[in-house]
DNA sequence: CACCAGGCAAGCC
DNA sequence: GGCTTGCATGGT
């Protein structure tokens, strides 16, 4: 005996006594038990691959096979149990409006991996096998801009620490599972701070970039919504007009905040692994590596970049 | 102590 | 245009 529970742009939900069942056109089946949403048969989804490949800085391990983090002002714990992905203590509304897109659940990563390894390239075969469950998160643009300004000449643990301090000091608090979490502070909130106020986050020389960027957004000189609609070259140019954002950081923002999957950011890790795997370990100019990647990976450059980045870090390739 | 970290801006030539 | 240098902070 089924009854229609609710209907969204992405799913039709049916009520079956205590459990809501639904089916989506993209592979997976979804089951809602109490306030937990179970993704059954979700392919190409490994929490460690998604949250430990340096694309986002606000999700952290939480016990065995679980991560907890905040995005779009909402906190969620995601676990992996017996092949099911469980989003804990969330709602259908948040799943549809936030987490479905954030986790990029509408994209077929098997197809992407097949395409990247189609030519039998042993490098991509290996990279894809290491990070088989990677998905590129669709993150909030403002947060991505500031996060990657902070990333410049920095290491991932410290980037995470600085962002956490930024949020806990200046974000808005909310409660999730009896603990307090903080949203990413708005441009308006940051713009009203002084450099001295901001010094508590220990961002070093990047503090002035953060402040300047926030003020540009608040004044309207920088319109992030307009950038979303721009073709990639124009969007990149607009991003690079921001103090503290250069070639590499803008490529990261294009990929992680603007969904431009062809963007191939070349950082020290990517430079090393590309030289090691494709240039006989001979140092190359960043521009050479970019052009090689664009030609080889084309529209899937960003995807390839994430598999390579994860692979390089897992294997410490290029380090000695 | 030096060197490095998901680079960038500014100052040179 | 391309190349060099200083930069805040924390870890090894």
PDB file of C-alpha atoms in Angstrom, chain A residues 34-237:
ATOM      1  CA  UNK A  34      13.632   8.203  10.782  1.00  0.00           C
ATOM      2  CA  UNK A  35      15.865  11.200  10.007  1.00  0.00           C
ATOM      3  CA  UNK A  36      18.518   9.233   8.158  1.00  0.00           C
ATOM      4  CA  UNK A  37      18.651   9.049   4.378  1.00  0.00           C
ATOM      5  CA  UNK A  38      20.189   5.849   3.035  1.00  0.00           C
ATOM      6  CA  UNK A  39      21.652   5.703  -0.456  1.00  0.00           C
ATOM      7  CA  UNK A  40      21.543   2.090  -1.573  1.00  0.00           C
ATOM      8  CA  UNK A  41      23.712   0.869  -4.414  1.00  0.00           C
ATOM      9  CA  UNK A  42      25.355   4.255  -4.799  1.00  0.00           C
ATOM     10  CA  UNK A  43      28.316   3.691  -7.109  1.00  0.00           C
ATOM     11  CA  UNK A  44      31.561   5.653  -7.148  1.00  0.00           C
ATOM     12  CA  UNK A  45      31.271   7.095  -3.648  1.00  0.00           C
ATOM     13  CA  UNK A  46      34.043   6.641  -1.071  1.00  0.00           C
ATOM     14  CA  UNK A  47      34.096   9.080   1.811  1.00  0.00           C
ATOM     15  CA  UNK A  48      37.873   9.033   2.252  1.00  0.00           C
ATOM     16  CA  UNK A  49      38.369   9.728  -1.449  1.00  0.00           C
ATOM     17  CA  UNK A  50      35.851  12.573  -1.509  1.00  0.00           C
ATOM     18  CA  UNK A  51      36.864  14.336   1.677  1.00  0.00           C
ATOM     19  CA  UNK A  52      40.591  13.608   1.758  1.00  0.00           C
ATOM     20  CA  UNK A  53      41.542  14.832  -1.696  1.00  0.00           C
ATOM     21  CA  UNK A  54      41.997  18.477  -0.769  1.00  0.00           C
ATOM     22  CA  UNK A  55      38.945  19.880  -2.511  1.00  0.00           C
ATOM     23  CA  UNK A  56      37.072  20.859   0.633  1.00  0.00           C
ATOM     24  CA  UNK A  57      38.379  21.789   4.038  1.00  0.00           C
ATOM     25  CA  UNK A  58      35.364  21.575   6.341  1.00  0.00           C
ATOM     26  CA  UNK A  59      34.631  17.837   6.533  1.00  0.00           C
ATOM     27  CA  UNK A  60      36.481  15.739   9.091  1.00  0.00           C
ATOM     28  CA  UNK A  61      36.612  12.048  10.029  1.00  0.00           C
ATOM     29  CA  UNK A  62      34.089  11.087  12.699  1.00  0.00           C
ATOM     30  CA  UNK A  63      34.669   7.556  13.920  1.00  0.00           C
ATOM     31  CA  UNK A  64      34.978   4.636  11.526  1.00  0.00           C
ATOM     32  CA  UNK A  65      33.885   5.221   7.929  1.00  0.00           C
ATOM     33  CA  UNK A  66      32.128   8.485   8.698  1.00  0.00           C
ATOM     34  CA  UNK A  67      32.746  12.168   8.096  1.00  0.00           C
ATOM     35  CA  UNK A  68      30.980  15.207   9.492  1.00  0.00           C
ATOM     36  CA  UNK A  69      31.045  18.692   8.076  1.00  0.00           C
ATOM     37  CA  UNK A  70      29.233  21.886   7.209  1.00  0.00           C
ATOM     38  CA  UNK A  71      28.266  23.413   3.871  1.00  0.00           C
ATOM     39  CA  UNK A  72      25.613  25.940   2.853  1.00  0.00           C
ATOM     40  CA  UNK A  73      25.060  26.605   6.550  1.00  0.00           C
ATOM     41  CA  UNK A  74      24.003  23.005   7.229  1.00  0.00           C
ATOM     42  CA  UNK A  75      25.882  20.295   9.054  1.00  0.00           C
ATOM     43  CA  UNK A  76      25.624  16.612   8.195  1.00  0.00           C
ATOM     44  CA  UNK A  77      27.265  13.379   9.235  1.00  0.00           C
ATOM     45  CA  UNK A  78      27.774  10.943   6.400  1.00  0.00           C
ATOM     46  CA  UNK A  79      28.685   7.326   7.029  1.00  0.00           C
ATOM     47  CA  UNK A  80      29.297   4.252   4.938  1.00  0.00           C
ATOM     48  CA  UNK A  81      27.819   1.045   6.362  1.00  0.00           C
ATOM     49  CA  UNK A  82      27.425  -2.288   4.580  1.00  0.00           C
ATOM     50  CA  UNK A  83      27.588  -0.652   1.184  1.00  0.00           C
ATOM     51  CA  UNK A  84      24.997   1.973   2.056  1.00  0.00           C
ATOM     52  CA  UNK A  85      25.807   5.670   2.289  1.00  0.00           C
ATOM     53  CA  UNK A  86      23.879   7.227   5.168  1.00  0.00           C
ATOM     54  CA  UNK A  87      23.229  10.944   5.617  1.00  0.00           C
ATOM     55  CA  UNK A  88      22.381  11.284   9.296  1.00  0.00           C
ATOM     56  CA  UNK A  89      19.871  13.604  10.933  1.00  0.00           C
ATOM     57  CA  UNK A  90      18.905  15.470   7.816  1.00  0.00           C
ATOM     58  CA  UNK A  91      15.687  16.198   5.973  1.00  0.00           C
ATOM     59  CA  UNK A  92      14.346  15.447   2.529  1.00  0.00           C
ATOM     60  CA  UNK A  93      14.341  19.169   1.860  1.00  0.00           C
ATOM     61  CA  UNK A  94      18.019  19.545   2.734  1.00  0.00           C
ATOM     62  CA  UNK A  95      18.864  16.425   0.788  1.00  0.00           C
ATOM     63  CA  UNK A  96      17.135  17.744  -2.303  1.00  0.00           C
ATOM     64  CA  UNK A  97      18.152  21.367  -1.945  1.00  0.00           C
ATOM     65  CA  UNK A  98      21.685  20.972  -0.638  1.00  0.00           C
ATOM     66  CA  UNK A  99      23.293  17.542  -0.396  1.00  0.00           C
ATOM     67  CA  UNK A 100      22.218  16.015  -3.704  1.00  0.00           C
ATOM     68  CA  UNK A 101      23.997  18.720  -5.684  1.00  0.00           C
ATOM     69  CA  UNK A 102      26.800  19.230  -3.163  1.00  0.00           C
ATOM     70  CA  UNK A 103      27.744  15.537  -3.409  1.00  0.00           C
ATOM     71  CA  UNK A 104      27.300  15.642  -7.190  1.00  0.00           C
ATOM     72  CA  UNK A 105      24.952  12.641  -7.044  1.00  0.00           C
ATOM     73  CA  UNK A 106      23.497  13.417 -10.465  1.00  0.00           C
ATOM     74  CA  UNK A 107      26.748  12.660 -12.267  1.00  0.00           C
ATOM     75  CA  UNK A 108      27.804   9.295 -13.649  1.00  0.00           C
ATOM     76  CA  UNK A 109      31.405   8.852 -12.496  1.00  0.00           C
ATOM     77  CA  UNK A 110      31.701   5.340 -13.947  1.00  0.00           C
ATOM     78  CA  UNK A 111      31.310   6.884 -17.356  1.00  0.00           C
ATOM     79  CA  UNK A 112      33.929   9.532 -16.535  1.00  0.00           C
ATOM     80  CA  UNK A 113      36.424   6.919 -15.344  1.00  0.00           C
ATOM     81  CA  UNK A 114      35.804   4.815 -18.439  1.00  0.00           C
ATOM     82  CA  UNK A 115      36.445   7.795 -20.664  1.00  0.00           C
ATOM     83  CA  UNK A 116      39.632   8.790 -18.824  1.00  0.00           C
ATOM     84  CA  UNK A 117      41.059   5.260 -19.131  1.00  0.00           C
ATOM     85  CA  UNK A 118      39.684   4.543 -22.590  1.00  0.00           C
ATOM     86  CA  UNK A 119      43.095   4.830 -24.266  1.00  0.00           C
ATOM     87  CA  UNK A 120      44.650   2.360 -21.824  1.00  0.00           C
ATOM     88  CA  UNK A 121      46.884   5.002 -20.205  1.00  0.00           C
ATOM     89  CA  UNK A 122      48.481   3.101 -17.278  1.00  0.00           C
ATOM     90  CA  UNK A 123      48.860   6.331 -15.299  1.00  0.00           C
ATOM     91  CA  UNK A 124      45.149   7.097 -15.331  1.00  0.00           C
ATOM     92  CA  UNK A 125      44.301   3.417 -14.759  1.00  0.00           C
ATOM     93  CA  UNK A 126      46.356   3.546 -11.582  1.00  0.00           C
ATOM     94  CA  UNK A 127      45.114   6.973 -10.470  1.00  0.00           C
ATOM     95  CA  UNK A 128      41.476   6.002 -11.003  1.00  0.00           C
ATOM     96  CA  UNK A 129      41.928   2.726  -9.141  1.00  0.00           C
ATOM     97  CA  UNK A 130      43.370   4.580  -6.126  1.00  0.00           C
ATOM     98  CA  UNK A 131      40.665   7.241  -5.967  1.00  0.00           C
ATOM     99  CA  UNK A 132      37.797   5.192  -7.384  1.00  0.00           C
ATOM    100  CA  UNK A 133      35.231   6.859  -5.144  1.00  0.00           C
ATOM    101  CA  UNK A 134      36.156  10.480  -5.782  1.00  0.00           C
ATOM    102  CA  UNK A 135      33.367  12.929  -6.574  1.00  0.00           C
ATOM    103  CA  UNK A 136      33.881  16.633  -7.184  1.00  0.00           C
ATOM    104  CA  UNK A 137      31.794  18.536  -4.682  1.00  0.00           C
ATOM    105  CA  UNK A 138      29.755  21.513  -5.814  1.00  0.00           C
ATOM    106  CA  UNK A 139      30.767  24.003  -3.166  1.00  0.00           C
ATOM    107  CA  UNK A 140      29.533  27.468  -2.356  1.00  0.00           C
ATOM    108  CA  UNK A 141      31.363  30.028  -4.483  1.00  0.00           C
ATOM    109  CA  UNK A 142      32.098  32.579  -1.765  1.00  0.00           C
ATOM    110  CA  UNK A 143      33.491  29.907   0.571  1.00  0.00           C
ATOM    111  CA  UNK A 144      35.584  28.444  -2.250  1.00  0.00           C
ATOM    112  CA  UNK A 145      37.037  31.839  -3.136  1.00  0.00           C
ATOM    113  CA  UNK A 146      38.179  32.560   0.420  1.00  0.00           C
ATOM    114  CA  UNK A 147      39.278  28.978   1.119  1.00  0.00           C
ATOM    115  CA  UNK A 148      41.594  28.907  -1.871  1.00  0.00           C
ATOM    116  CA  UNK A 149      42.968  32.378  -1.155  1.00  0.00           C
ATOM    117  CA  UNK A 150      43.975  30.834   2.176  1.00  0.00           C
ATOM    118  CA  UNK A 151      45.430  27.789   0.414  1.00  0.00           C
ATOM    119  CA  UNK A 152      48.240  29.749  -1.258  1.00  0.00           C
ATOM    120  CA  UNK A 153      51.685  28.609  -0.137  1.00  0.00           C
ATOM    121  CA  UNK A 154      50.140  26.647   2.696  1.00  0.00           C
ATOM    122  CA  UNK A 155      49.551  23.025   3.703  1.00  0.00           C
ATOM    123  CA  UNK A 156      46.211  21.292   3.989  1.00  0.00           C
ATOM    124  CA  UNK A 157      46.108  20.740   7.780  1.00  0.00           C
ATOM    125  CA  UNK A 158      46.882  24.406   8.341  1.00  0.00           C
ATOM    126  CA  UNK A 159      44.414  25.564   5.684  1.00  0.00           C
ATOM    127  CA  UNK A 160      41.752  23.603   7.546  1.00  0.00           C
ATOM    128  CA  UNK A 161      42.809  25.125  10.846  1.00  0.00           C
ATOM    129  CA  UNK A 162      42.643  28.700   9.524  1.00  0.00           C
ATOM    130  CA  UNK A 163      39.206  28.133   7.955  1.00  0.00           C
ATOM    131  CA  UNK A 164      37.915  26.558  11.152  1.00  0.00           C
ATOM    132  CA  UNK A 165      39.092  29.593  13.121  1.00  0.00           C
ATOM    133  CA  UNK A 166      37.470  31.896  10.563  1.00  0.00           C
ATOM    134  CA  UNK A 167      34.143  30.095  10.965  1.00  0.00           C
ATOM    135  CA  UNK A 168      34.189  29.632  14.731  1.00  0.00           C
ATOM    136  CA  UNK A 169      35.094  33.288  15.262  1.00  0.00           C
ATOM    137  CA  UNK A 170      32.884  34.956  12.680  1.00  0.00           C
ATOM    138  CA  UNK A 171      30.347  32.402  11.396  1.00  0.00           C
ATOM    139  CA  UNK A 172      26.867  31.817  12.750  1.00  0.00           C
ATOM    140  CA  UNK A 173      26.393  28.937  15.138  1.00  0.00           C
ATOM    141  CA  UNK A 174      23.853  26.160  14.967  1.00  0.00           C
ATOM    142  CA  UNK A 175      23.340  22.877  16.779  1.00  0.00           C
ATOM    143  CA  UNK A 176      23.620  19.445  15.221  1.00  0.00           C
ATOM    144  CA  UNK A 177      23.533  16.217  17.220  1.00  0.00           C
ATOM    145  CA  UNK A 178      23.984  18.152  20.469  1.00  0.00           C
ATOM    146  CA  UNK A 179      27.136  19.930  19.320  1.00  0.00           C
ATOM    147  CA  UNK A 180      27.720  23.456  18.017  1.00  0.00           C
ATOM    148  CA  UNK A 181      28.838  24.030  14.446  1.00  0.00           C
ATOM    149  CA  UNK A 182      29.507  27.233  12.538  1.00  0.00           C
ATOM    150  CA  UNK A 183      28.565  28.428   9.101  1.00  0.00           C
ATOM    151  CA  UNK A 184      31.102  30.017   6.807  1.00  0.00           C
ATOM    152  CA  UNK A 185      30.977  33.763   7.520  1.00  0.00           C
ATOM    153  CA  UNK A 186      29.384  35.991   4.899  1.00  0.00           C
ATOM    154  CA  UNK A 187      31.258  38.630   2.942  1.00  0.00           C
ATOM    155  CA  UNK A 188      29.295  41.271   4.885  1.00  0.00           C
ATOM    156  CA  UNK A 189      30.492  39.869   8.208  1.00  0.00           C
ATOM    157  CA  UNK A 190      34.134  39.714   7.125  1.00  0.00           C
ATOM    158  CA  UNK A 191      34.074  43.122   5.443  1.00  0.00           C
ATOM    159  CA  UNK A 192      33.275  44.841   8.730  1.00  0.00           C
ATOM    160  CA  UNK A 193      36.404  43.401  10.403  1.00  0.00           C
ATOM    161  CA  UNK A 194      39.795  45.060  10.740  1.00  0.00           C
ATOM    162  CA  UNK A 195      43.074  43.306   9.990  1.00  0.00           C
ATOM    163  CA  UNK A 196      43.581  43.157  13.737  1.00  0.00           C
ATOM    164  CA  UNK A 197      40.195  41.457  14.218  1.00  0.00           C
ATOM    165  CA  UNK A 198      41.135  38.961  11.550  1.00  0.00           C
ATOM    166  CA  UNK A 199      44.534  38.221  13.077  1.00  0.00           C
ATOM    167  CA  UNK A 200      42.942  35.642  15.394  1.00  0.00           C
ATOM    168  CA  UNK A 201      42.659  33.217  12.482  1.00  0.00           C
ATOM    169  CA  UNK A 202      46.462  33.226  11.966  1.00  0.00           C
ATOM    170  CA  UNK A 203      46.204  33.520   8.192  1.00  0.00           C
ATOM    171  CA  UNK A 204      49.534  35.312   7.896  1.00  0.00           C
ATOM    172  CA  UNK A 205      50.048  37.432   4.795  1.00  0.00           C
ATOM    173  CA  UNK A 206      46.718  36.223   3.350  1.00  0.00           C
ATOM    174  CA  UNK A 207      44.613  38.229   5.839  1.00  0.00           C
ATOM    175  CA  UNK A 208      44.719  41.383   3.709  1.00  0.00           C
ATOM    176  CA  UNK A 209      43.579  39.411   0.649  1.00  0.00           C
ATOM    177  CA  UNK A 210      40.593  38.012   2.556  1.00  0.00           C
ATOM    178  CA  UNK A 211      39.559  41.417   3.799  1.00  0.00           C
ATOM    179  CA  UNK A 212      40.008  43.089   0.426  1.00  0.00           C
ATOM    180  CA  UNK A 213      37.963  40.401  -1.325  1.00  0.00           C
ATOM    181  CA  UNK A 214      35.118  40.681   1.173  1.00  0.00           C
ATOM    182  CA  UNK A 215      34.995  44.448   0.731  1.00  0.00           C
ATOM    183  CA  UNK A 216      34.941  44.092  -3.041  1.00  0.00           C
ATOM    184  CA  UNK A 217      31.955  41.753  -2.806  1.00  0.00           C
ATOM    185  CA  UNK A 218      30.061  43.990  -0.397  1.00  0.00           C
ATOM    186  CA  UNK A 219      30.680  47.122  -2.470  1.00  0.00           C
ATOM    187  CA  UNK A 220      29.353  45.370  -5.544  1.00  0.00           C
ATOM    188  CA  UNK A 221      32.615  45.837  -7.410  1.00  0.00           C
ATOM    189  CA  UNK A 222      32.836  42.054  -7.480  1.00  0.00           C
ATOM    190  CA  UNK A 223      29.606  40.225  -8.390  1.00  0.00           C
ATOM    191  CA  UNK A 224      30.003  36.517  -7.675  1.00  0.00           C
ATOM    192  CA  UNK A 225      26.546  35.713  -9.052  1.00  0.00           C
ATOM    193  CA  UNK A 226      27.493  37.321 -12.336  1.00  0.00           C
ATOM    194  CA  UNK A 227      30.684  35.270 -12.472  1.00  0.00           C
ATOM    195  CA  UNK A 228      28.623  32.071 -12.250  1.00  0.00           C
ATOM    196  CA  UNK A 229      27.042  32.912 -15.573  1.00  0.00           C
ATOM    197  CA  UNK A 230      30.255  33.831 -17.368  1.00  0.00           C
ATOM    198  CA  UNK A 231      32.062  31.635 -19.856  1.00  0.00           C
ATOM    199  CA  UNK A 232      35.146  30.115 -18.243  1.00  0.00           C
ATOM    200  CA  UNK A 233      37.784  32.478 -19.708  1.00  0.00           C
ATOM    201  CA  UNK A 234      35.818  35.545 -18.566  1.00  0.00           C
ATOM    202  CA  UNK A 235      35.148  33.990 -15.152  1.00  0.00           C
ATOM    203  CA  UNK A 236      38.855  33.259 -14.746  1.00  0.00           C
ATOM    204  CA  UNK A 237      39.760  36.803 -15.676  1.00  0.00           C
TER     205      UNK A 237
END
